[in-house]
CSV table of C-alpha atoms in Angstrom, one decimal:
chain,number,residue,atom,x,y,z
A,9,UNK,CA,-66.1,-10.6,-21.6
A,10,UNK,CA,-64.0,-9.0,-18.9
A,11,UNK,CA,-60.4,-8.2,-19.4
A,12,UNK,CA,-59.8,-7.3,-15.7
A,13,UNK,CA,-56.1,-7.5,-15.5
A,14,UNK,CA,-55.3,-6.7,-19.2
A,15,UNK,CA,-56.2,-3.1,-18.0
A,16,UNK,CA,-53.6,-1.0,-16.4
A,17,UNK,CA,-54.4,-0.5,-12.7
A,18,UNK,CA,-56.5,2.9,-12.7
A,19,UNK,CA,-55.5,5.9,-10.8
A,20,UNK,CA,-58.1,7.9,-8.9
A,21,UNK,CA,-61.6,6.7,-7.8
A,22,UNK,CA,-63.0,3.5,-8.9
A,23,UNK,CA,-65.5,3.9,-11.9
A,24,UNK,CA,-68.6,1.7,-12.1
A,25,UNK,CA,-67.1,-0.1,-15.1
A,26,UNK,CA,-63.9,-1.0,-13.2
A,27,UNK,CA,-66.1,-1.9,-10.1
A,28,UNK,CA,-67.7,-4.6,-12.2
A,29,UNK,CA,-64.2,-5.7,-13.2
A,30,UNK,CA,-63.0,-5.8,-9.5
A,31,UNK,CA,-65.9,-7.8,-8.5
A,32,UNK,CA,-65.1,-10.4,-11.2
A,33,UNK,CA,-61.4,-10.4,-9.9
A,34,UNK,CA,-62.5,-10.9,-6.3
A,35,UNK,CA,-64.8,-13.7,-7.2
A,36,UNK,CA,-62.2,-15.4,-9.7
A,37,UNK,CA,-58.8,-14.5,-8.8
A,38,UNK,CA,-59.1,-14.1,-5.2
A,39,UNK,CA,-61.5,-17.1,-5.3
A,40,UNK,CA,-58.9,-19.4,-6.6
A,41,UNK,CA,-57.3,-19.4,-3.0
A,42,UNK,CA,-60.1,-18.2,-0.8
A,43,UNK,CA,-62.9,-20.0,-2.7
A,44,UNK,CA,-65.5,-18.6,-5.2
A,45,UNK,CA,-67.7,-17.7,-2.4
A,46,UNK,CA,-64.8,-16.5,-0.2
A,47,UNK,CA,-65.6,-19.2,2.4
A,48,UNK,CA,-62.0,-20.2,2.3
A,49,UNK,CA,-59.4,-22.7,0.8
A,50,UNK,CA,-55.8,-22.3,0.8
A,51,UNK,CA,-56.4,-19.0,2.2
A,52,UNK,CA,-58.8,-18.5,5.2
A,53,UNK,CA,-62.4,-17.3,4.8
A,54,UNK,CA,-62.8,-13.7,4.0
A,55,UNK,CA,-66.5,-13.3,4.0
A,56,UNK,CA,-68.1,-10.1,5.7
A,57,UNK,CA,-68.9,-12.2,8.7
A,58,UNK,CA,-65.2,-13.5,8.9
A,59,UNK,CA,-63.9,-9.9,8.5
A,60,UNK,CA,-66.4,-8.2,10.7
A,61,UNK,CA,-64.8,-5.4,12.7
A,62,UNK,CA,-61.6,-5.3,10.7
A,63,UNK,CA,-60.0,-2.1,9.9
A,64,UNK,CA,-60.4,-1.3,6.0
A,65,UNK,CA,-56.8,0.2,6.0
A,66,UNK,CA,-55.3,-2.7,7.3
A,67,UNK,CA,-57.2,-5.1,4.9
A,68,UNK,CA,-55.9,-2.6,2.0
A,69,UNK,CA,-52.5,-3.1,3.1
A,70,UNK,CA,-52.6,-6.8,3.2
A,71,UNK,CA,-54.2,-6.7,-0.4
A,72,UNK,CA,-51.4,-4.4,-1.7
A,73,UNK,CA,-48.6,-6.1,0.0
A,74,UNK,CA,-49.5,-9.7,0.9
A,75,UNK,CA,-48.7,-11.4,3.9
A,76,UNK,CA,-45.0,-12.2,3.8
A,77,UNK,CA,-44.2,-15.8,4.9
A,78,UNK,CA,-47.7,-17.0,3.7
A,79,UNK,CA,-49.3,-17.7,0.4
A,80,UNK,CA,-51.2,-14.5,0.3
A,81,UNK,CA,-49.4,-12.5,-2.6
A,82,UNK,CA,-49.2,-8.8,-2.9
A,83,UNK,CA,-51.4,-7.2,-5.7
A,84,UNK,CA,-49.6,-3.8,-6.0
A,85,UNK,CA,-48.3,-4.8,-9.5
A,86,UNK,CA,-51.8,-5.3,-10.5
A,87,UNK,CA,-54.0,-2.9,-8.4
A,88,UNK,CA,-53.9,0.8,-7.5
A,89,UNK,CA,-54.2,1.7,-3.9
A,90,UNK,CA,-57.8,3.1,-4.6
A,91,UNK,CA,-58.7,-0.1,-6.1
A,92,UNK,CA,-57.3,-2.2,-3.2
A,93,UNK,CA,-59.2,0.0,-0.9
A,94,UNK,CA,-62.3,-0.6,-2.9
A,95,UNK,CA,-61.9,-4.2,-2.6
A,96,UNK,CA,-61.4,-3.9,1.1
A,97,UNK,CA,-64.7,-2.1,1.7
A,98,UNK,CA,-66.4,-4.5,-0.9
A,99,UNK,CA,-65.2,-7.5,1.3
A,100,UNK,CA,-66.3,-6.0,4.4
A,101,UNK,CA,-69.8,-5.1,3.4
A,102,UNK,CA,-71.0,-7.0,0.4
A,103,UNK,CA,-73.5,-9.9,0.5
A,104,UNK,CA,-72.1,-13.3,-0.4
A,105,UNK,CA,-71.5,-13.2,-4.2
B,1,UNK,CA,-92.6,-67.5,-23.0
B,2,UNK,CA,-93.1,-65.4,-20.1
B,3,UNK,CA,-89.6,-64.0,-20.4
B,4,UNK,CA,-90.1,-63.5,-24.1
B,5,UNK,CA,-93.3,-61.5,-23.1
B,6,UNK,CA,-91.5,-59.5,-20.5
B,7,UNK,CA,-88.8,-58.7,-23.1
B,8,UNK,CA,-91.3,-57.5,-25.5
B,9,UNK,CA,-93.0,-55.5,-23.1
B,10,UNK,CA,-89.7,-53.9,-22.2
B,11,UNK,CA,-89.0,-53.1,-25.7
B,12,UNK,CA,-92.4,-51.3,-25.9
B,13,UNK,CA,-91.9,-49.4,-22.8
B,14,UNK,CA,-88.5,-48.3,-23.9
B,15,UNK,CA,-88.4,-48.5,-27.5
B,16,UNK,CA,-85.4,-46.0,-27.7
B,17,UNK,CA,-83.3,-48.5,-25.6
B,18,UNK,CA,-81.4,-50.2,-28.1
B,19,UNK,CA,-80.5,-46.8,-29.9
B,20,UNK,CA,-79.4,-45.3,-26.8
B,21,UNK,CA,-77.1,-48.1,-25.8
B,22,UNK,CA,-73.8,-46.4,-26.1
B,23,UNK,CA,-70.2,-46.6,-24.9
B,24,UNK,CA,-68.5,-43.8,-22.8
B,25,UNK,CA,-65.1,-43.9,-24.1
B,26,UNK,CA,-65.4,-40.7,-26.1
B,27,UNK,CA,-67.3,-38.8,-23.3
B,28,UNK,CA,-66.1,-36.1,-20.8
B,29,UNK,CA,-67.3,-33.9,-18.2
B,30,UNK,CA,-66.6,-30.1,-17.9
B,31,UNK,CA,-66.9,-28.4,-14.6
B,32,UNK,CA,-69.1,-25.2,-14.8
B,33,UNK,CA,-67.8,-23.6,-11.5
B,34,UNK,CA,-70.1,-20.8,-11.1
B,35,UNK,CA,-73.2,-22.6,-11.9
B,36,UNK,CA,-72.4,-25.7,-9.9
B,37,UNK,CA,-73.0,-27.9,-12.9
B,38,UNK,CA,-71.3,-30.4,-15.1
B,39,UNK,CA,-71.4,-30.3,-18.9
B,40,UNK,CA,-71.5,-33.9,-20.5
B,41,UNK,CA,-69.5,-33.6,-23.8
B,42,UNK,CA,-69.0,-36.1,-26.6
B,43,UNK,CA,-65.4,-35.8,-28.2
B,44,UNK,CA,-66.5,-37.5,-31.4
B,45,UNK,CA,-69.4,-35.0,-32.0
B,46,UNK,CA,-67.3,-32.3,-30.5
B,47,UNK,CA,-70.6,-31.3,-28.7
B,48,UNK,CA,-72.3,-31.0,-25.3
B,49,UNK,CA,-74.8,-33.7,-24.8
B,50,UNK,CA,-76.3,-32.8,-21.5
B,51,UNK,CA,-75.8,-31.1,-18.2
B,52,UNK,CA,-75.9,-32.4,-14.6
B,53,UNK,CA,-76.9,-29.5,-12.1
B,54,UNK,CA,-76.9,-29.2,-8.4
B,55,UNK,CA,-73.4,-29.9,-7.4
B,56,UNK,CA,-72.7,-26.9,-5.1
B,57,UNK,CA,-69.6,-24.8,-5.0
B,58,UNK,CA,-67.2,-26.1,-7.9
B,59,UNK,CA,-64.5,-23.7,-7.7
B,60,UNK,CA,-61.3,-25.7,-7.8
B,61,UNK,CA,-63.4,-28.9,-8.4
B,62,UNK,CA,-61.9,-31.9,-9.7
B,63,UNK,CA,-63.2,-35.5,-10.4
B,64,UNK,CA,-62.4,-39.1,-11.1
B,65,UNK,CA,-64.0,-41.9,-12.8
B,66,UNK,CA,-65.3,-45.3,-12.0
B,67,UNK,CA,-63.5,-48.2,-13.7
B,68,UNK,CA,-66.5,-48.7,-16.0
B,69,UNK,CA,-66.3,-45.0,-17.1
B,70,UNK,CA,-69.9,-44.5,-16.4
B,71,UNK,CA,-69.6,-42.9,-13.0
B,72,UNK,CA,-67.9,-39.8,-11.8
B,73,UNK,CA,-66.9,-38.8,-8.3
B,74,UNK,CA,-66.8,-34.9,-8.1
B,75,UNK,CA,-65.0,-33.2,-5.5
B,76,UNK,CA,-66.3,-29.9,-4.6
B,77,UNK,CA,-65.0,-26.9,-2.9
B,78,UNK,CA,-67.8,-26.8,-0.3
B,79,UNK,CA,-66.7,-30.5,0.9
B,80,UNK,CA,-69.4,-32.1,-1.3
B,81,UNK,CA,-68.7,-35.5,-2.7
B,82,UNK,CA,-71.1,-36.1,-5.7
B,83,UNK,CA,-71.4,-39.4,-7.6
B,84,UNK,CA,-73.0,-38.7,-11.0
B,85,UNK,CA,-74.0,-41.0,-13.8
B,86,UNK,CA,-72.9,-39.6,-17.1
B,87,UNK,CA,-75.4,-41.8,-19.3
B,88,UNK,CA,-78.5,-40.7,-17.4
B,89,UNK,CA,-76.9,-37.4,-16.7
B,90,UNK,CA,-78.2,-37.6,-13.0
B,91,UNK,CA,-76.7,-37.3,-9.6
B,92,UNK,CA,-76.6,-40.8,-8.1
B,93,UNK,CA,-75.6,-39.7,-4.5
B,94,UNK,CA,-74.2,-36.9,-2.8
B,95,UNK,CA,-72.6,-36.3,0.8
B,96,UNK,CA,-71.4,-33.2,2.2
B,97,UNK,CA,-68.3,-34.8,3.9
B,98,UNK,CA,-66.3,-31.9,5.1
B,99,UNK,CA,-66.3,-28.1,5.3
B,100,UNK,CA,-63.7,-27.6,2.6
B,101,UNK,CA,-62.1,-30.2,0.3
B,102,UNK,CA,-59.5,-29.8,-2.5
B,103,UNK,CA,-59.5,-33.1,-4.4
B,104,UNK,CA,-59.6,-36.7,-4.4
B,105,UNK,CA,-58.7,-40.1,-5.9
B,106,UNK,CA,-60.2,-43.6,-6.6
B,107,UNK,CA,-58.3,-46.7,-5.6
B,108,UNK,CA,-56.8,-49.1,-8.3
B,109,UNK,CA,-59.7,-51.5,-7.8
B,110,UNK,CA,-62.3,-48.8,-8.0
B,111,UNK,CA,-63.8,-49.7,-4.7
B,112,UNK,CA,-62.6,-46.7,-2.6
B,113,UNK,CA,-62.8,-43.1,-3.1
B,114,UNK,CA,-60.5,-40.9,-1.0
B,115,UNK,CA,-61.2,-37.2,-0.4
B,116,UNK,CA,-58.4,-34.7,0.6
B,117,UNK,CA,-59.7,-32.0,2.8
B,118,UNK,CA,-58.5,-28.3,3.9
B,119,UNK,CA,-61.2,-28.1,6.6
B,120,UNK,CA,-60.9,-30.0,8.8
B,121,UNK,CA,-57.8,-31.3,7.1
B,122,UNK,CA,-56.7,-35.0,6.7
B,123,UNK,CA,-58.4,-37.5,4.4
B,124,UNK,CA,-61.7,-39.4,4.4
B,125,UNK,CA,-62.2,-42.5,2.4
B,126,UNK,CA,-65.6,-43.7,1.0
B,127,UNK,CA,-67.3,-46.7,-0.4
B,128,UNK,CA,-67.3,-46.1,-4.2
B,129,UNK,CA,-70.6,-47.9,-4.4
B,130,UNK,CA,-72.6,-46.2,-1.5
B,131,UNK,CA,-70.6,-43.2,-0.5
B,132,UNK,CA,-70.6,-44.6,3.0
B,133,UNK,CA,-67.6,-43.4,5.0
B,134,UNK,CA,-65.1,-46.4,5.2
B,135,UNK,CA,-62.1,-44.5,7.1
B,136,UNK,CA,-61.5,-41.2,8.6
B,137,UNK,CA,-57.8,-40.3,8.8
B,138,UNK,CA,-57.2,-37.0,10.5
B,139,UNK,CA,-53.7,-35.6,9.8
B,140,UNK,CA,-53.6,-32.3,11.6
B,141,UNK,CA,-53.2,-30.4,8.5
B,142,UNK,CA,-54.6,-29.3,5.2
B,143,UNK,CA,-53.8,-31.9,2.4
B,144,UNK,CA,-52.9,-31.6,-1.0
B,145,UNK,CA,-52.0,-33.8,-4.0
B,146,UNK,CA,-53.8,-36.9,-3.3
B,147,UNK,CA,-53.1,-39.9,-5.7
B,148,UNK,CA,-54.0,-43.4,-6.2
B,149,UNK,CA,-51.0,-45.7,-5.7
B,150,UNK,CA,-51.1,-49.3,-7.0
B,151,UNK,CA,-51.9,-51.9,-4.5
B,152,UNK,CA,-55.0,-50.4,-2.8
B,153,UNK,CA,-53.0,-47.3,-1.5
B,154,UNK,CA,-53.3,-43.6,-1.5
B,155,UNK,CA,-50.6,-41.0,-1.1
B,156,UNK,CA,-51.1,-37.5,0.2
B,157,UNK,CA,-48.9,-34.5,1.3
B,158,UNK,CA,-49.7,-32.2,4.2
B,159,UNK,CA,-49.6,-28.4,3.7
B,160,UNK,CA,-49.1,-27.3,7.3
B,161,UNK,CA,-46.8,-30.0,8.6
B,162,UNK,CA,-44.8,-30.9,5.6
B,163,UNK,CA,-45.4,-34.7,5.6
B,164,UNK,CA,-46.2,-37.3,3.1
B,165,UNK,CA,-48.7,-40.2,4.3
B,166,UNK,CA,-49.0,-43.5,2.4
B,167,UNK,CA,-52.3,-45.2,3.1
B,168,UNK,CA,-52.5,-48.9,2.5
B,169,UNK,CA,-56.2,-50.2,2.5
B,170,UNK,CA,-55.3,-53.5,0.9
B,171,UNK,CA,-55.7,-55.7,3.8
B,172,UNK,CA,-58.4,-53.8,6.0
B,173,UNK,CA,-59.9,-50.9,4.0
B,174,UNK,CA,-61.5,-49.4,7.2
B,175,UNK,CA,-58.1,-49.6,8.9
B,176,UNK,CA,-55.3,-48.6,6.6
B,177,UNK,CA,-51.7,-49.3,7.5
B,178,UNK,CA,-50.1,-45.7,7.5
B,179,UNK,CA,-46.6,-45.0,6.6
B,180,UNK,CA,-45.7,-41.4,7.5
B,181,UNK,CA,-42.7,-39.8,6.1
B,182,UNK,CA,-41.7,-36.2,7.9
B,183,UNK,CA,-39.5,-33.5,6.9
B,184,UNK,CA,-40.5,-33.5,3.3
B,185,UNK,CA,-40.2,-29.5,3.1
B,186,UNK,CA,-42.4,-26.4,4.1
B,187,UNK,CA,-45.8,-26.2,2.8
B,188,UNK,CA,-46.3,-28.6,0.1
B,189,UNK,CA,-48.7,-27.1,-2.3
B,190,UNK,CA,-49.4,-30.0,-4.9
B,191,UNK,CA,-47.9,-33.2,-5.7
B,192,UNK,CA,-48.0,-35.7,-8.5
B,193,UNK,CA,-47.6,-39.4,-8.9
B,194,UNK,CA,-45.8,-40.8,-12.0
B,195,UNK,CA,-47.8,-42.8,-14.3
B,196,UNK,CA,-46.1,-46.2,-13.1
B,197,UNK,CA,-47.0,-45.3,-9.6
B,198,UNK,CA,-43.4,-45.1,-8.4
B,199,UNK,CA,-42.4,-41.6,-7.9
B,200,UNK,CA,-44.4,-39.0,-6.0
B,201,UNK,CA,-43.0,-35.4,-6.6
B,202,UNK,CA,-43.9,-32.7,-3.9
B,203,UNK,CA,-43.9,-29.1,-4.8
B,204,UNK,CA,-43.0,-26.8,-1.9
B,205,UNK,CA,-44.2,-23.2,-1.5
B,206,UNK,CA,-42.6,-22.4,1.9
B,207,UNK,CA,-39.0,-23.2,0.6
B,208,UNK,CA,-37.0,-23.7,-2.5
B,209,UNK,CA,-36.6,-27.1,-4.1
B,210,UNK,CA,-38.9,-30.1,-4.5
B,211,UNK,CA,-39.1,-33.6,-2.9
B,212,UNK,CA,-39.3,-36.9,-4.8
B,213,UNK,CA,-40.5,-39.9,-2.9
B,214,UNK,CA,-39.6,-43.3,-4.4
B,215,UNK,CA,-42.5,-45.6,-3.4
B,216,UNK,CA,-40.8,-48.6,-4.6
B,217,UNK,CA,-38.4,-48.5,-1.7
B,218,UNK,CA,-39.6,-50.1,1.7
B,219,UNK,CA,-39.9,-47.7,3.5
B,220,UNK,CA,-40.3,-45.0,0.7
B,221,UNK,CA,-37.3,-42.8,0.3
B,222,UNK,CA,-37.4,-38.9,0.2
B,223,UNK,CA,-35.0,-37.2,-1.8
B,224,UNK,CA,-34.7,-33.3,-2.1
B,225,UNK,CA,-33.9,-31.9,-5.5
B,226,UNK,CA,-33.4,-28.4,-7.2
B,227,UNK,CA,-32.4,-27.0,-3.7
B,228,UNK,CA,-31.6,-23.7,-5.3
B,229,UNK,CA,-34.2,-23.2,-7.8
B,230,UNK,CA,-35.5,-19.7,-7.7
B,231,UNK,CA,-32.8,-18.5,-5.3
B,232,UNK,CA,-30.9,-16.5,-7.9
B,233,UNK,CA,-33.9,-14.4,-8.7
B,234,UNK,CA,-36.3,-12.3,-6.6
B,235,UNK,CA,-39.6,-14.1,-6.1
B,236,UNK,CA,-42.6,-12.8,-7.8
B,237,UNK,CA,-45.8,-13.0,-6.1
B,238,UNK,CA,-47.7,-16.0,-6.7
B,239,UNK,CA,-51.3,-15.4,-7.9
B,240,UNK,CA,-52.4,-18.9,-8.6
B,241,UNK,CA,-50.7,-21.9,-7.1
B,242,UNK,CA,-49.3,-24.2,-10.1
B,243,UNK,CA,-50.5,-27.6,-10.4
B,244,UNK,CA,-48.3,-30.6,-10.8
B,245,UNK,CA,-50.7,-33.0,-12.2
B,246,UNK,CA,-50.5,-33.4,-15.7
B,247,UNK,CA,-46.8,-33.0,-15.6
B,248,UNK,CA,-44.4,-34.6,-18.1
B,249,UNK,CA,-42.1,-37.4,-18.2
B,250,UNK,CA,-40.8,-37.2,-21.7
B,251,UNK,CA,-37.7,-39.1,-22.7
B,252,UNK,CA,-36.8,-39.4,-19.0
B,253,UNK,CA,-37.2,-35.8,-18.3
B,254,UNK,CA,-39.7,-34.1,-16.1
B,255,UNK,CA,-41.1,-30.6,-17.3
B,256,UNK,CA,-42.2,-28.9,-14.1
B,257,UNK,CA,-43.9,-25.6,-13.8
B,258,UNK,CA,-41.8,-23.3,-11.6
B,259,UNK,CA,-43.6,-21.5,-8.6
B,260,UNK,CA,-43.0,-17.8,-8.6
B,261,UNK,CA,-41.0,-17.7,-11.8
B,262,UNK,CA,-42.1,-17.4,-15.3
B,263,UNK,CA,-40.2,-20.6,-16.3
B,264,UNK,CA,-40.6,-24.2,-16.9
B,265,UNK,CA,-38.0,-26.4,-15.2
B,266,UNK,CA,-36.5,-29.4,-17.2
B,267,UNK,CA,-35.2,-32.1,-14.7
B,268,UNK,CA,-33.6,-35.4,-15.5
B,269,UNK,CA,-35.8,-38.1,-14.0
B,270,UNK,CA,-32.9,-40.6,-13.0
B,271,UNK,CA,-30.5,-37.9,-11.4
B,272,UNK,CA,-33.1,-35.5,-10.4
B,273,UNK,CA,-30.7,-32.7,-11.6
B,274,UNK,CA,-31.6,-29.5,-13.6
B,275,UNK,CA,-31.1,-29.9,-17.2
B,276,UNK,CA,-32.5,-26.6,-18.5
B,277,UNK,CA,-35.1,-23.7,-18.2
B,278,UNK,CA,-37.6,-22.2,-20.6
B,279,UNK,CA,-38.7,-18.8,-20.2
B,280,UNK,CA,-42.3,-18.4,-20.5
B,281,UNK,CA,-45.0,-15.5,-20.8
B,282,UNK,CA,-46.1,-15.8,-17.3
B,283,UNK,CA,-46.4,-17.9,-14.1
B,284,UNK,CA,-47.1,-21.5,-15.2
B,285,UNK,CA,-50.1,-23.2,-13.8
B,286,UNK,CA,-50.5,-26.5,-15.9
B,287,UNK,CA,-47.8,-27.7,-17.8
B,288,UNK,CA,-49.4,-30.6,-19.6
B,289,UNK,CA,-47.7,-33.1,-22.1
B,290,UNK,CA,-49.5,-33.9,-25.3
B,291,UNK,CA,-49.9,-37.8,-25.0
B,292,UNK,CA,-47.1,-38.5,-27.5
B,293,UNK,CA,-44.9,-36.4,-25.1
B,294,UNK,CA,-43.4,-34.4,-28.0
B,295,UNK,CA,-44.7,-31.0,-26.6
B,296,UNK,CA,-45.6,-29.5,-23.5
B,297,UNK,CA,-48.5,-27.0,-23.2
B,298,UNK,CA,-48.6,-24.4,-20.6
B,299,UNK,CA,-51.3,-22.0,-19.3
B,300,UNK,CA,-50.8,-19.1,-16.8
B,301,UNK,CA,-51.8,-17.4,-13.7
B,302,UNK,CA,-53.4,-14.0,-13.8
B,303,UNK,CA,-52.7,-11.5,-15.5
B,304,UNK,CA,-51.4,-13.8,-18.3
B,305,UNK,CA,-54.2,-16.3,-18.1
B,306,UNK,CA,-55.6,-15.4,-21.6
B,307,UNK,CA,-52.5,-17.1,-23.3
B,308,UNK,CA,-51.3,-20.7,-23.8
B,309,UNK,CA,-47.7,-21.7,-24.9
B,310,UNK,CA,-46.5,-24.7,-26.5
B,311,UNK,CA,-43.0,-25.9,-25.9
B,312,UNK,CA,-41.0,-28.4,-28.0
B,313,UNK,CA,-39.6,-31.2,-25.8
B,314,UNK,CA,-36.5,-31.7,-28.2
B,315,UNK,CA,-35.4,-28.2,-28.4
B,316,UNK,CA,-37.0,-26.7,-25.1
B,317,UNK,CA,-38.1,-23.7,-27.1
B,318,UNK,CA,-41.5,-22.1,-27.1
B,319,UNK,CA,-42.9,-22.9,-30.6
B,320,UNK,CA,-46.2,-21.1,-30.4
B,321,UNK,CA,-48.2,-18.7,-28.3
B,322,UNK,CA,-51.7,-18.8,-28.5
B,323,UNK,CA,-54.4,-16.3,-27.1
B,324,UNK,CA,-57.6,-18.3,-26.8
B,325,UNK,CA,-59.1,-15.7,-24.4
B,326,UNK,CA,-59.4,-14.4,-20.9
B,327,UNK,CA,-59.3,-17.1,-18.1
B,328,UNK,CA,-57.7,-20.1,-19.8
B,329,UNK,CA,-58.1,-22.4,-16.8
B,330,UNK,CA,-57.3,-26.0,-18.1
B,331,UNK,CA,-56.3,-28.1,-21.0
B,332,UNK,CA,-57.4,-31.6,-21.7
B,333,UNK,CA,-55.9,-33.8,-24.7
B,334,UNK,CA,-57.8,-36.3,-26.5
B,335,UNK,CA,-56.3,-39.7,-25.2
B,336,UNK,CA,-54.3,-40.2,-28.3
B,337,UNK,CA,-53.4,-36.6,-28.6
B,338,UNK,CA,-55.2,-35.7,-31.8
B,339,UNK,CA,-56.9,-32.6,-30.3
B,340,UNK,CA,-57.0,-30.5,-27.2
B,341,UNK,CA,-59.9,-29.0,-25.4
B,342,UNK,CA,-59.3,-25.6,-23.6
B,343,UNK,CA,-61.8,-24.1,-21.2
B,344,UNK,CA,-61.9,-20.2,-21.5
B,345,UNK,CA,-63.7,-19.2,-18.4
B,346,UNK,CA,-64.4,-15.5,-19.0
B,347,UNK,CA,-65.7,-16.1,-22.4
B,348,UNK,CA,-67.9,-18.9,-21.5
B,349,UNK,CA,-66.8,-21.4,-24.0
B,350,UNK,CA,-64.5,-24.3,-24.5
B,351,UNK,CA,-62.1,-24.4,-27.5
B,352,UNK,CA,-61.2,-27.5,-29.5
B,353,UNK,CA,-57.9,-27.2,-31.3
B,354,UNK,CA,-55.9,-29.5,-33.4
B,355,UNK,CA,-53.0,-30.7,-31.2
B,356,UNK,CA,-50.5,-30.3,-34.2
B,357,UNK,CA,-51.6,-27.5,-36.4
B,358,UNK,CA,-53.2,-25.7,-33.2
B,359,UNK,CA,-56.0,-24.7,-35.6
B,360,UNK,CA,-59.4,-24.1,-34.1
B,361,UNK,CA,-61.6,-27.1,-34.8
B,362,UNK,CA,-64.6,-26.2,-32.8
B,363,UNK,CA,-66.2,-24.3,-29.9
B,364,UNK,CA,-68.8,-25.4,-27.2
B,365,UNK,CA,-70.6,-22.9,-25.0
B,366,UNK,CA,-70.2,-23.4,-21.3
B,367,UNK,CA,-70.8,-21.4,-18.2
B,368,UNK,CA,-67.6,-20.2,-16.7
B,369,UNK,CA,-65.9,-23.5,-17.5
B,370,UNK,CA,-62.9,-24.7,-15.6
B,371,UNK,CA,-61.7,-28.4,-15.4
B,372,UNK,CA,-62.2,-30.7,-18.4
B,373,UNK,CA,-61.9,-34.4,-17.9
B,374,UNK,CA,-62.1,-37.1,-20.4
B,375,UNK,CA,-63.1,-40.7,-19.2
B,376,UNK,CA,-59.8,-42.3,-20.2
B,377,UNK,CA,-58.6,-40.9,-17.0
B,378,UNK,CA,-60.4,-44.0,-15.5
B,379,UNK,CA,-57.4,-46.0,-16.6
B,380,UNK,CA,-54.6,-44.0,-15.7
B,381,UNK,CA,-52.7,-44.1,-12.4
B,382,UNK,CA,-52.2,-40.8,-10.5
B,383,UNK,CA,-54.9,-38.8,-12.0
C-alpha cells in the first residue's frame, strides 16, 4: 500500500522509499493521461525514446509548472523541485515500466 | 434413436453441463489495469469466479456488453479491441485496431461495435460477431465520449477540433450518413448521452461552460450553457479528467463534476441553468447516481483519490465521506441499487458496500482494479 500523495512533498534529495512512491506516481497518476506505459493518451508519449535528447531542466519545469493552454497540469502543489527533477531523470533513462 | 444416443453421449462427455448452465444477469467484469486481465465476478456470491488474461494495456480501459449479456467488448489503451466470453472465461477474438484508443460503444441492435481513437484519431466500426472492420471514419482529431444513439447511430466529440459527429449506420452500416456539428467549444474532454438518447452533453476543457446537443431536433441543435462556470475562481491544476458518464438526471436535474474545481454542479435539465453547487473534498472524477437517483456518489482525482463522498439530491449536502483507501478509481451500483462496488487500486481490492447504510459487506482481492462493469449495462442506452 502506497500513500504517495498523502505524504507532503519532501525537501532535499529523494530517498529510496520516496523514489518507490514516485515510480508509482509516474505509472498511475501521470499514466492516467500519458498511458500506463507512457506511450501516450490525452498527453503525448513520454517514453525515453520519445524524450531522447531532451534537457532534464526543461522537463523538470514542465512537470512543476505544466504547459499552459494544454491539459498538462503543474505538479508544484504536490511535488518538490528535487522530486520533479528525479522524475525528469527517471523519464529520460528508465526502461519501459 | 440416433439423436437420443448422441444426447446421452453428450451428457456423458459433459456431465457437469446441466449444473453449469447459468444466467449472466448477476455477473460483471472488473478491469485489472496493470495485469491486462479481467476479473469475472458474481454479484450474488459477492465473489470472483474467474479471470480472463492477455488483454494488453488496460489503463483507462472500458467495455460494453452484447445484448445477450454473454460477451464483452473491451477497449484497451493500446488500441486493442478484445471480445471475451464471460461464461467460458476466454478471449474469443482480438484485433489491434489503432495505436491508442479511448473507449467504445455498441449499437442498439448489438451488431456494430464502434471504437473511439486517440491515435490516429477518428472512429472505427466493427462487426460485433467477427470483429471485421465495417467502417473507418477519420475525423482529423482525437475523439472522446462516444455513445450509442437509438436508431443504429453513434455520437462522438472531437478533442482537437471541437466538433460533434453523428454517425447513422441504419441504412448502410459500411457507409454511415454523417451529420457534423462544428463550433461545439474548445477541447471536449468527455461527453454523456442521457438514458433516453435525446441529449448529448459535452464537457469542455479548453474553455468554460458545456454544450448540450438535442438529438431529437433535425438537424441536432447545440446549446452552450453555464458559460461562466469557474470564471469567478482561479483554475486549479487538473490531475485527472472528470468522466461525465454515470452522470445524474434526478428529478429533472443534472449533477455534473466540475473540471478544475472542487465542486459538483447542479443544472436544471429543462432550462440548462445552474441551480446550485456543492463543495467537495477534491476534484471530482465520477459523479454517479445511485439507481434510485436519491444520492450521488463522487470519487476524486489525486491527491484526494482515497475518498468517496455521498451527496443527497434533495438537500444537495454531502451526507457522508468514506475513505475506502488509496486509489478509488470507480464505483458501480447493483442495477437496482442495493449495493455499490468500489475499486481501490493501490490496495488491490474491491470493496462492496451497502448503498444505504454504507456499511462494508464484503471485499474481493483484485490486481490494481479500475473499472467495474455489471452486465445490466447491456440494456442501457449511452453506456
